[in-house]
Amino acid sequence: LSAWQKKRKNNVYRMNRSLFNFLVLLSAIFLIVSCGKKQSLKFEYSDKTLDISCDQIDSTLIKEALFSFEEDITKKYTTEFYDTRNAYRKYIYYGMSGKAPYGEMVSPHTLEIMEQLKNIEGLWLPGNDKSVLNYNHPFVSCLLENISNSGLKATISSLKSVNALSPTILERRVRNVINEAGKDKYLAIYIALDSYYGRLYDLPEKTE
């Protein structure tokens, strides 16, 4: 080979080696970033059923959110017997008024669900002084419109129309119909989102 050909061959070799090193580095960065990401949510309540007509949000995630919420309040507010209905009765005042010990009662699984819910576009209004839950989100509007108790539904509609709706204001009205949450899943999901997940929105992540 001539000197020019040898030089050209060496240049090509160096270029190929540089490209190979770059690709190796890129692959390593991708692997590190991927490993650093949280594992996808494990669905622990897939055997449960939830029959609602609101489909603007993945029903599997909403089901997980509801039953994890109920698990948390039942563990906190019932001791001798696992009684979710009684847990609702004991929780509702503290939850709707924002006085529940959220950091103490929330499970790691519920916090993982909260992170997934945070990613739903338009569901939350961070910094809102009434509630971080966006009542005008199509899913939330669907929930509120399908609550079975006509009196509560009318109250919610009136408050929403004048931008005065909040879990604190609704506390007494919801407390009066709390026994209906067992059958009315629209009401139960609303309670879970506004009185629990909404309060967890800015809660520091729980550490072991």
GROMACS .gro file of C-alpha atoms in nm, residues 65-147:
model
   83
   65ALA     CA    1  -5.656   0.408   4.343
   66LEU     CA    2  -5.995   0.345   4.501
   67PHE     CA    3  -5.916   0.013   4.664
   68SER     CA    4  -5.574   0.124   4.788
   69PHE     CA    5  -5.741   0.429   4.946
   70GLU     CA    6  -5.998   0.205   5.114
   71GLU     CA    7  -5.721  -0.025   5.234
   72ASP     CA    8  -5.538   0.269   5.392
   73ILE     CA    9  -5.839   0.414   5.574
   74THR     CA   10  -5.955   0.071   5.690
   75LYS     CA   11  -5.617  -0.008   5.843
   76LYS     CA   12  -5.609   0.332   6.011
   77TYR     CA   13  -5.965   0.363   6.139
   78THR     CA   14  -6.065   0.005   6.222
   79THR     CA   15  -5.879  -0.219   6.463
   80GLU     CA   16  -6.056  -0.534   6.573
   81PHE     CA   17  -6.252  -0.594   6.253
   82TYR     CA   18  -6.169  -0.516   5.892
   83ASP     CA   19  -6.472  -0.296   5.826
   84THR     CA   20  -6.440  -0.057   5.533
   85ARG     CA   21  -6.789   0.086   5.581
   86ASN     CA   22  -6.709   0.184   5.938
   87ALA     CA   23  -6.372   0.319   5.825
   88TYR     CA   24  -6.549   0.558   5.586
   89ARG     CA   25  -6.764   0.686   5.873
   90LYS     CA   26  -6.461   0.752   6.094
   91TYR     CA   27  -6.244   0.895   5.817
   92ILE     CA   28  -6.481   1.126   5.635
   93TYR     CA   29  -6.473   1.426   5.870
   94TYR     CA   30  -6.093   1.423   5.897
   95GLY     CA   31  -6.044   1.349   5.529
   96MET     CA   32  -6.280   1.607   5.381
   97SER     CA   33  -6.163   1.876   5.624
   98GLY     CA   34  -5.796   1.801   5.555
   99LYS     CA   35  -5.722   1.698   5.915
  100ALA     CA   36  -5.643   1.329   5.857
  101PRO     CA   37  -5.288   1.211   5.941
  102TYR     CA   38  -5.206   1.150   5.574
  103GLY     CA   39  -4.835   1.093   5.618
  104GLU     CA   40  -4.899   0.838   5.889
  105MET     CA   41  -5.171   0.637   5.716
  106VAL     CA   42  -5.063   0.638   5.352
  107SER     CA   43  -4.905   0.319   5.221
  108PRO     CA   44  -4.607   0.307   4.984
  109HIS     CA   45  -4.835   0.152   4.722
  110THR     CA   46  -5.078   0.443   4.744
  111LEU     CA   47  -4.790   0.686   4.695
  112GLU     CA   48  -4.690   0.495   4.382
  113ILE     CA   49  -5.047   0.528   4.256
  114MET     CA   50  -5.037   0.901   4.335
  115GLU     CA   51  -4.731   0.939   4.113
  116GLN     CA   52  -4.923   0.776   3.829
  117LEU     CA   53  -5.226   0.998   3.889
  118LYS     CA   54  -5.004   1.307   3.882
  119ASN     CA   55  -4.915   1.225   3.523
  120ILE     CA   56  -5.276   1.247   3.403
  121GLU     CA   57  -5.299   1.568   3.203
  122GLY     CA   58  -5.542   1.824   3.342
  123LEU     CA   59  -5.656   1.621   3.643
  124TRP     CA   60  -5.487   1.848   3.896
  125LEU     CA   61  -5.457   2.221   3.961
  126PRO     CA   62  -5.139   2.255   4.168
  127GLY     CA   63  -5.147   2.550   4.404
  128ASN     CA   64  -5.525   2.592   4.398
  129ASP     CA   65  -5.634   2.712   4.742
  130LYS     CA   66  -5.967   2.524   4.736
  131SER     CA   67  -5.866   2.188   4.595
  132VAL     CA   68  -5.593   2.062   4.364
  133LEU     CA   69  -5.848   1.834   4.197
  134ASN     CA   70  -5.975   1.983   3.872
  135TYR     CA   71  -6.355   1.958   3.890
  136ASN     CA   72  -6.379   2.047   3.522
  137HIS     CA   73  -6.169   1.752   3.408
  138PRO     CA   74  -6.399   1.526   3.200
  139PHE     CA   75  -6.348   1.229   3.431
  140VAL     CA   76  -6.422   1.426   3.747
  141SER     CA   77  -6.724   1.592   3.586
  142CYS     CA   78  -6.851   1.247   3.493
  143LEU     CA   79  -6.810   1.127   3.852
  144LEU     CA   80  -6.996   1.423   3.996
  145GLU     CA   81  -7.280   1.394   3.744
  146ASN     CA   82  -7.332   1.026   3.829
  147ILE     CA   83  -7.345   1.048   4.209
   0.00000   0.00000   0.00000
